mmCIF file of C-alpha atoms in Angstrom:
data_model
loop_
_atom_site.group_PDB
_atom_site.id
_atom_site.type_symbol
_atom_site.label_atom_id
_atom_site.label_comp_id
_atom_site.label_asym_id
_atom_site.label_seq_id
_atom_site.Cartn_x
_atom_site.Cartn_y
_atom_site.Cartn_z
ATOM 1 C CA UNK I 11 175.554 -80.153 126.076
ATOM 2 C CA UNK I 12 172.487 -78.822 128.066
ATOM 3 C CA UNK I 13 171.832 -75.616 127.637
ATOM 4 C CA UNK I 14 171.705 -73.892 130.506
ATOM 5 C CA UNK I 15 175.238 -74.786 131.040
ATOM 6 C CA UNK I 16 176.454 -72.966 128.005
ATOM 7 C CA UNK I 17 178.947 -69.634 128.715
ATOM 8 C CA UNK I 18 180.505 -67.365 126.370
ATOM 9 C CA UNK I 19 183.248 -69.663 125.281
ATOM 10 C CA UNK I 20 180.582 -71.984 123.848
ATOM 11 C CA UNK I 21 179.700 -68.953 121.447
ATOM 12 C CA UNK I 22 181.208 -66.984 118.494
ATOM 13 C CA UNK I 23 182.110 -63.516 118.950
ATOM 14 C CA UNK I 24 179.460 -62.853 116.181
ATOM 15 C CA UNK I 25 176.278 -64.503 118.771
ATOM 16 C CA UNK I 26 178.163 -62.746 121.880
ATOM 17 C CA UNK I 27 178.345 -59.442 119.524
ATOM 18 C CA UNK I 28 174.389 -59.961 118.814
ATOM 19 C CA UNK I 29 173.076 -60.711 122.734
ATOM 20 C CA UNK I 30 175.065 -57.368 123.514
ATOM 21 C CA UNK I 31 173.587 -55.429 120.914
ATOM 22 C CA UNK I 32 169.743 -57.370 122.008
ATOM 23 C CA UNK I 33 170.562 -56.327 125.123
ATOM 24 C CA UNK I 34 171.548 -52.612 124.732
ATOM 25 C CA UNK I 35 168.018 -52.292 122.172
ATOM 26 C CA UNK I 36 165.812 -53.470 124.785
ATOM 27 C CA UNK I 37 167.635 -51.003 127.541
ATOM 28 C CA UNK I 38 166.828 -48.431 125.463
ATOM 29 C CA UNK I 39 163.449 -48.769 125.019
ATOM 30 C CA UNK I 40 163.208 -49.571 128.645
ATOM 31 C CA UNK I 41 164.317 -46.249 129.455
ATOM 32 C CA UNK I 42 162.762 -44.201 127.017
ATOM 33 C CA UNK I 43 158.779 -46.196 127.682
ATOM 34 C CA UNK I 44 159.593 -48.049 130.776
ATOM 35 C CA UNK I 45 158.990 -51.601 129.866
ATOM 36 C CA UNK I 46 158.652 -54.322 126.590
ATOM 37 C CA UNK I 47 162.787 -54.953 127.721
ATOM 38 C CA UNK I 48 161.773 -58.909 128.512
ATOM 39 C CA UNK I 49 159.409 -59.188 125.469
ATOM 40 C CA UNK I 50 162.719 -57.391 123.327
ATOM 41 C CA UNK I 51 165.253 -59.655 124.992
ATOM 42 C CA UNK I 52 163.329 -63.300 124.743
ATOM 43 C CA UNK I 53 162.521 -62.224 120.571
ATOM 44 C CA UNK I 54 165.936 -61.522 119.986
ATOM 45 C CA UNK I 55 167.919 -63.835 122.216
ATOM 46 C CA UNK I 56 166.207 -66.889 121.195
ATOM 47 C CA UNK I 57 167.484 -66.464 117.445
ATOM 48 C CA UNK I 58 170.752 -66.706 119.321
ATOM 49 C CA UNK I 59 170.641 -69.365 121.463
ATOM 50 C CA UNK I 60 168.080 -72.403 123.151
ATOM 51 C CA UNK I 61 164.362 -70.582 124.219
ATOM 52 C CA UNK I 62 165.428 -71.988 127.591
ATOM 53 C CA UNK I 63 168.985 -70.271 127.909
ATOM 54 C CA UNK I 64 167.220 -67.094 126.305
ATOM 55 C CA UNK I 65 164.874 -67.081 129.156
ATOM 56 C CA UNK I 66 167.599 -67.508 132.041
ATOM 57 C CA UNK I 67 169.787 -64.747 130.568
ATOM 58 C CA UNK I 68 167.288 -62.084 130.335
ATOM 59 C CA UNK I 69 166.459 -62.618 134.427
ATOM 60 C CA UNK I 70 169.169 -60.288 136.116
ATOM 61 C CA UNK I 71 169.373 -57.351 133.312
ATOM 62 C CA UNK I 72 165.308 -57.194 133.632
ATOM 63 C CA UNK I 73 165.491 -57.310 137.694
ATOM 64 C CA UNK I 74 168.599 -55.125 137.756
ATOM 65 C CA UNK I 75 166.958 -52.885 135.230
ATOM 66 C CA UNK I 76 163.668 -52.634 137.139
ATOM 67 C CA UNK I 77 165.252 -51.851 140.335
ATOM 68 C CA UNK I 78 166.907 -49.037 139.069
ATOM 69 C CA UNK I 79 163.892 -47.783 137.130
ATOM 70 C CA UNK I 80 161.500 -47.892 140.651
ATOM 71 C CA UNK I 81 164.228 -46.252 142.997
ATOM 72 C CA UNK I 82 165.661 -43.563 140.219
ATOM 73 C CA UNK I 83 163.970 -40.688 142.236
ATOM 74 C CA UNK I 84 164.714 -42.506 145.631
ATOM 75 C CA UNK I 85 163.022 -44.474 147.885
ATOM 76 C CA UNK I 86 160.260 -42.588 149.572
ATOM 77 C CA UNK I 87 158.635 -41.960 146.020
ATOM 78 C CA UNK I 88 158.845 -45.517 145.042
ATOM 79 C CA UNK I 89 157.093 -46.542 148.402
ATOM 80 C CA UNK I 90 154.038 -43.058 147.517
ATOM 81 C CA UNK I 91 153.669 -45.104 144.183
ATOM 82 C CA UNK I 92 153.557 -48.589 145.906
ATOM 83 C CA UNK I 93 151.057 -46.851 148.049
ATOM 84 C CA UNK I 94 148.782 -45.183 145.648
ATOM 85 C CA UNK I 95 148.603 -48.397 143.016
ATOM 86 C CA UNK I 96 148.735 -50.841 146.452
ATOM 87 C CA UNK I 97 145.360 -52.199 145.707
ATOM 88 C CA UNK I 98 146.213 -52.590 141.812
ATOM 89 C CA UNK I 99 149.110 -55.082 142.476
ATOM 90 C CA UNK I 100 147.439 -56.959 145.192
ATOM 91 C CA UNK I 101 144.747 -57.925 142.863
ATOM 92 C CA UNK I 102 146.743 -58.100 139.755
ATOM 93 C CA UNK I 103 149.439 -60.976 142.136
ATOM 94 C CA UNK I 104 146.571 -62.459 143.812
ATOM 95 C CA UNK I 105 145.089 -63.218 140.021
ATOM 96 C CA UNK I 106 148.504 -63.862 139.099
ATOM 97 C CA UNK I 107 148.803 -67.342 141.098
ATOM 98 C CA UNK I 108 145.669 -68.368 140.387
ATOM 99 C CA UNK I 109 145.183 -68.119 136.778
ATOM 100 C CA UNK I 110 148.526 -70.053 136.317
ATOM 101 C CA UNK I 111 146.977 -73.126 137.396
ATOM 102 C CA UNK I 112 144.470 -72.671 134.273
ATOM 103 C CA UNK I 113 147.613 -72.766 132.108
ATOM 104 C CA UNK I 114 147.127 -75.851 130.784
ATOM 105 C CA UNK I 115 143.845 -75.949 130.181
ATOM 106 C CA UNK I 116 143.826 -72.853 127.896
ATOM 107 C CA UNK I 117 144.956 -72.107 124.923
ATOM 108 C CA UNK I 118 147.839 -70.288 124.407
ATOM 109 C CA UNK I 119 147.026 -69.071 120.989
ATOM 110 C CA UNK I 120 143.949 -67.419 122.046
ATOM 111 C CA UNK I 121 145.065 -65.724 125.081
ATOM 112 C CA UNK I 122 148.020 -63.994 123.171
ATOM 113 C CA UNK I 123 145.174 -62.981 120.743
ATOM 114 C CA UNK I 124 142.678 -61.771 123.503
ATOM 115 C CA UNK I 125 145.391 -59.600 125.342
ATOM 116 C CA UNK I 126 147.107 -58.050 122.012
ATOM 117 C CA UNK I 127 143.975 -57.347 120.027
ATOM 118 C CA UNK I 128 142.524 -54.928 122.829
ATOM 119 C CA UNK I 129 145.766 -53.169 123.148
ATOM 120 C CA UNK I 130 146.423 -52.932 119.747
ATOM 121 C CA UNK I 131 142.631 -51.095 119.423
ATOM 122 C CA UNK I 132 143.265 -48.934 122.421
ATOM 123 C CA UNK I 133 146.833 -47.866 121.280
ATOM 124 C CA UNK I 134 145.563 -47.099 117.597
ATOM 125 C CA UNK I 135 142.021 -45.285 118.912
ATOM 126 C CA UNK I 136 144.133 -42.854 121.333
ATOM 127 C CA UNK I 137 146.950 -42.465 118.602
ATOM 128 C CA UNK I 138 143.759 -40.883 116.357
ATOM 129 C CA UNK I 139 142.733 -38.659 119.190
ATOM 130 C CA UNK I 140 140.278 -40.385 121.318
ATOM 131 C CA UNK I 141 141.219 -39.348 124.678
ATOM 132 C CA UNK I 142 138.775 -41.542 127.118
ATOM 133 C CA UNK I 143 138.464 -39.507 130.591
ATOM 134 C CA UNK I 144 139.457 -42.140 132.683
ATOM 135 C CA UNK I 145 140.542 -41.580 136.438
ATOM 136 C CA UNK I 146 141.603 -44.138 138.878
ATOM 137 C CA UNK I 147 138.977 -45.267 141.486
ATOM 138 C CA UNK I 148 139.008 -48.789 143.235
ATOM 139 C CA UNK I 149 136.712 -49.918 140.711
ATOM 140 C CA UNK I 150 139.118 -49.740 138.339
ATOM 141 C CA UNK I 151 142.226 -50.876 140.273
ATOM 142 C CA UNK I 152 140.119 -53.895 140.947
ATOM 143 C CA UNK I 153 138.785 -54.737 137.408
ATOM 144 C CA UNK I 154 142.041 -53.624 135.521
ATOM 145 C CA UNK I 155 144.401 -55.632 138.250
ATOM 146 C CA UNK I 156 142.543 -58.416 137.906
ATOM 147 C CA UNK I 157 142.746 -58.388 134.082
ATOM 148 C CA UNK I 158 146.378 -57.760 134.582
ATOM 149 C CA UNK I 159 147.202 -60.092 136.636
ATOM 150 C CA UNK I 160 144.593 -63.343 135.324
ATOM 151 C CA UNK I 161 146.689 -62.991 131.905
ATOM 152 C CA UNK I 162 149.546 -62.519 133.389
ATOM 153 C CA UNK I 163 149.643 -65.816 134.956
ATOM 154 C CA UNK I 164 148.368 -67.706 131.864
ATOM 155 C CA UNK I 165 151.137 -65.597 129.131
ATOM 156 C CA UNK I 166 153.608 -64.386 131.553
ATOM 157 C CA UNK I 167 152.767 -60.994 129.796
ATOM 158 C CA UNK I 168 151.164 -58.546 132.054
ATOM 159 C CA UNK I 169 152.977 -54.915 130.776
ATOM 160 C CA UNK I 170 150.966 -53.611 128.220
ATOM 161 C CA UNK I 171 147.758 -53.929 130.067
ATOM 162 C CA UNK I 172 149.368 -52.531 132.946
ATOM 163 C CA UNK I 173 150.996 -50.202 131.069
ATOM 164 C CA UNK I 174 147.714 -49.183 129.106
ATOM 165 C CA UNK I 175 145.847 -48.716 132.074
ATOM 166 C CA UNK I 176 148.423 -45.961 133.631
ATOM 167 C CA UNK I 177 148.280 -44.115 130.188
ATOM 168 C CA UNK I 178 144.486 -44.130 130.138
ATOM 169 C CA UNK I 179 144.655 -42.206 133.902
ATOM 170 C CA UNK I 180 146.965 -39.910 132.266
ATOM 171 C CA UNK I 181 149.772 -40.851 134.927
ATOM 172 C CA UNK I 182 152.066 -38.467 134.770
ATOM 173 C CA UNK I 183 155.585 -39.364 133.497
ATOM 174 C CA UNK I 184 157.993 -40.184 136.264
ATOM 175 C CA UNK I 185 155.386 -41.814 138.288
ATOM 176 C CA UNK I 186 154.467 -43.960 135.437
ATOM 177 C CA UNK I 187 158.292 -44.770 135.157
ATOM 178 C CA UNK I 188 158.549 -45.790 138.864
ATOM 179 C CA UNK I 189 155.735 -47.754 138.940
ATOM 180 C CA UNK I 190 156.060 -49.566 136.217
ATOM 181 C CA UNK I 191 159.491 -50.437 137.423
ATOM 182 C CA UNK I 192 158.404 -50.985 141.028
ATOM 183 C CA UNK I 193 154.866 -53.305 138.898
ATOM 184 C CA UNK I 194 157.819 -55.197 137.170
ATOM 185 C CA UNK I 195 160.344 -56.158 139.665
ATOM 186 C CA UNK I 196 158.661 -57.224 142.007
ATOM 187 C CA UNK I 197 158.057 -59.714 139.072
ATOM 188 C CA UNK I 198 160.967 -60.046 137.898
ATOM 189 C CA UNK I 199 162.216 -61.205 141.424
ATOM 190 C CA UNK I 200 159.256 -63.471 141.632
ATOM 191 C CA UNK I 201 160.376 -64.986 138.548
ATOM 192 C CA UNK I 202 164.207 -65.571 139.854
ATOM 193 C CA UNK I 203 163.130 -67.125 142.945
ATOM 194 C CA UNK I 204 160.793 -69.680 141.061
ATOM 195 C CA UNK I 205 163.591 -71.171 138.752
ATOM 196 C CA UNK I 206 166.159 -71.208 141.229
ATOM 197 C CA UNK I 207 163.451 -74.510 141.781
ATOM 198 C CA UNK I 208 162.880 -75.305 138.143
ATOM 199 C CA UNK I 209 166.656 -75.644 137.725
ATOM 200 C CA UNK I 210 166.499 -72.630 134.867
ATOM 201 C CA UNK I 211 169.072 -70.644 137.695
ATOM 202 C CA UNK I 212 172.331 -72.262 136.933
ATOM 203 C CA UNK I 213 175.726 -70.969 137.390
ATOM 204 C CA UNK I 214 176.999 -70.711 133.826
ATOM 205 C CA UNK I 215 173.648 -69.218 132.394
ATOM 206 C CA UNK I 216 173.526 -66.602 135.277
ATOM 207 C CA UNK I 217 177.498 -65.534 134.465
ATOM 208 C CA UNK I 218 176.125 -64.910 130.708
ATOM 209 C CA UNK I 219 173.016 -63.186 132.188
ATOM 210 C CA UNK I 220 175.287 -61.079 134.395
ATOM 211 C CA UNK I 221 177.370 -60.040 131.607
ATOM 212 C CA UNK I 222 174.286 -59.395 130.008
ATOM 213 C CA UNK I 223 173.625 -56.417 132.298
ATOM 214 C CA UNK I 224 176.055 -54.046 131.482
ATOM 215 C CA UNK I 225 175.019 -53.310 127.693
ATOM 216 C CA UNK I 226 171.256 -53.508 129.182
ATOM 217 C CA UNK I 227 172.040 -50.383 131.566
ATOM 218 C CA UNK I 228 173.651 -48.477 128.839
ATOM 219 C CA UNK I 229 171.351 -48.504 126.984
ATOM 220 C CA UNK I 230 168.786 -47.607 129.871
ATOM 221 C CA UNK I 231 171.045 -44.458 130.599
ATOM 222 C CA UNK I 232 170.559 -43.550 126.897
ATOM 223 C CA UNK I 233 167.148 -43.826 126.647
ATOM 224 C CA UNK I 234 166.754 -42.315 130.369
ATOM 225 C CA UNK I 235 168.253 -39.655 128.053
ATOM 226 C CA UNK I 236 165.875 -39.570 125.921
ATOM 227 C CA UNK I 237 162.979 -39.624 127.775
ATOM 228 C CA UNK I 238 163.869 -36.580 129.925
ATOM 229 C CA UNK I 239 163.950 -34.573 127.364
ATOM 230 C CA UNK I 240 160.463 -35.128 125.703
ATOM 231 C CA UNK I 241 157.243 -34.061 127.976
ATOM 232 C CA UNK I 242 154.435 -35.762 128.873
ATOM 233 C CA UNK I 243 152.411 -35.408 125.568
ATOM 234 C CA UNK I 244 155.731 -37.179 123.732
ATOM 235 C CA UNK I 245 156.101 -39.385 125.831
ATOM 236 C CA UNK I 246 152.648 -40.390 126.049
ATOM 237 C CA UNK I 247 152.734 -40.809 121.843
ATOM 238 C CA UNK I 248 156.259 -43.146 122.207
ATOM 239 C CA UNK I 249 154.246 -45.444 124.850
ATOM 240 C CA UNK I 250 151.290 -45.841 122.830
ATOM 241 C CA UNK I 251 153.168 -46.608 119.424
ATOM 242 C CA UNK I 252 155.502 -49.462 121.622
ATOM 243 C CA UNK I 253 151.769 -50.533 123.084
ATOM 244 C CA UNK I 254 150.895 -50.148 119.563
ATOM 245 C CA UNK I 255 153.822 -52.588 118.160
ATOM 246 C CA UNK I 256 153.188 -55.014 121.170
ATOM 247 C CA UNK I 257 149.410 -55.439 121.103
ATOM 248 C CA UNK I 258 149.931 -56.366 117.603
ATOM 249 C CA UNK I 259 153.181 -58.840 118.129
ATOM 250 C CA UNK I 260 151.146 -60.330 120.430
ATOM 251 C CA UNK I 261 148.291 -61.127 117.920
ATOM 252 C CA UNK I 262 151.209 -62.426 115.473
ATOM 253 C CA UNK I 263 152.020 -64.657 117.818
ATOM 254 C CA UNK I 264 148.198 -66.181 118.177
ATOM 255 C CA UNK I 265 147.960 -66.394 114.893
ATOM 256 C CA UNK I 266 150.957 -67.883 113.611
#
């Protein structure tokens, strides 16, 4: 049977038990850092099931999620943080498009390497107590968008350099939050609207993926939770141990 047209009666209660559980971690992190909820989701769903039905499942919990990360404190301050980091995701798409034509060309291995190694340095340096004075300029909206975005299009993984650069600004909490949500579903919707082409949006795999979304928001409530009650200097130590645990996933990946 393909795939993609596998449901929940084509699993055992055990599998359906684990996705729910997957589900619920990477909501929780989600809430508590604001991202890694796809990277969570793909790693722990594909033990479950086929990479490709992994990757159609974890579409409408991450854009669901993501929309209700960018709009928790309401519209107008999602559209002040799509206005401040503008230039920042209009470089970081633009790059987007056109390094995934390189794709193929590329190695895989090394890009996965060259985006988790950096991260995994910056994350462990600030951890120690180098605080860089960085503040945002277009210079650095340009140069770390189009970072962002050129790997991006060649991994698919653009959050922790995103996500590094906002913590390097010292961005304060919530608007880190929003953005980051704002950042990533914009994405996320991107990324439904190309496989409804590719054929990955199919009717079964989107009723699993839909089911998928209510143990995903619980566990974004509890770690919305959590993250209101630690202030910025917490928080700021939880994002760079996930960036921390990613950057370094990411070299596992290159390397093995």
């Amino acid at each position: 049977m393909d795939a993609l047209t596998q449901n929940f009666a084509d699993f055992s209660m055990i599998t359906v038990m684990a996705a729910f559980a997957v589900a619920f971690a990477a909501g929780l992190v989600k809430g508590m850092v604001g991202f890694a909820m796809p990277a969570i989701m793909i790693s722990g769903l594909a033990s479950l099931m086929s990479p490709d039905l992994a990757l159609a499942v974890l579409i409408l919990p991450t854009l669901v999620a993501n929309l209700a990360q960018a709009l928790r404190q309401g519209g107008g301050a999602a559209l002040a943080s799509i206005k401040r980091f503008r230039l920042f995701m209009v470089v970081a798409a633009v790059l987007l498009v056109l390094s995934a034509q390189l794709y193929a060309v590329l190695s895989v291995e090394l890009i996965l390497i060259g985006i988790g190694a950096p991260i995994a340095l910056f994350s462990l340096l600030q951890l120690s107590g180098w605080r860089p004075r960085a503040r945002q300029s277009v210079k650095l909206d340009l140069s770390v968008g189009a970072f962002a975005g050129f790997v991006g299009g060649l991994s698919g993984i653009w959050g922790p350099p995103t996500v590094a650069y906002l913590t390097a600004i010292d961005t304060p909490k919530q608007e880190q939050l929003r953005i980051q949500g704002v950042i990533y579903g914009l994405g996320a919707v991107l990324l439904f609207l190309a496989h409804l082409r590719s054929g990955v949006v199919q009717a079964p795999s989107m009723a699993l993926s839909a089911c998928l979304v209510i143990p995903a928001m619980l566990g974004m409530w509890a770690g919305f939770a959590v993250q209101d009650r630690v202030d910025q200097a917490t928080f700021r130590k939880i994002t760079l141990w996930v960036l921390l645990i990613a950057g370094a996933n990411l070299v596992r990946r290159g390397v093995f």
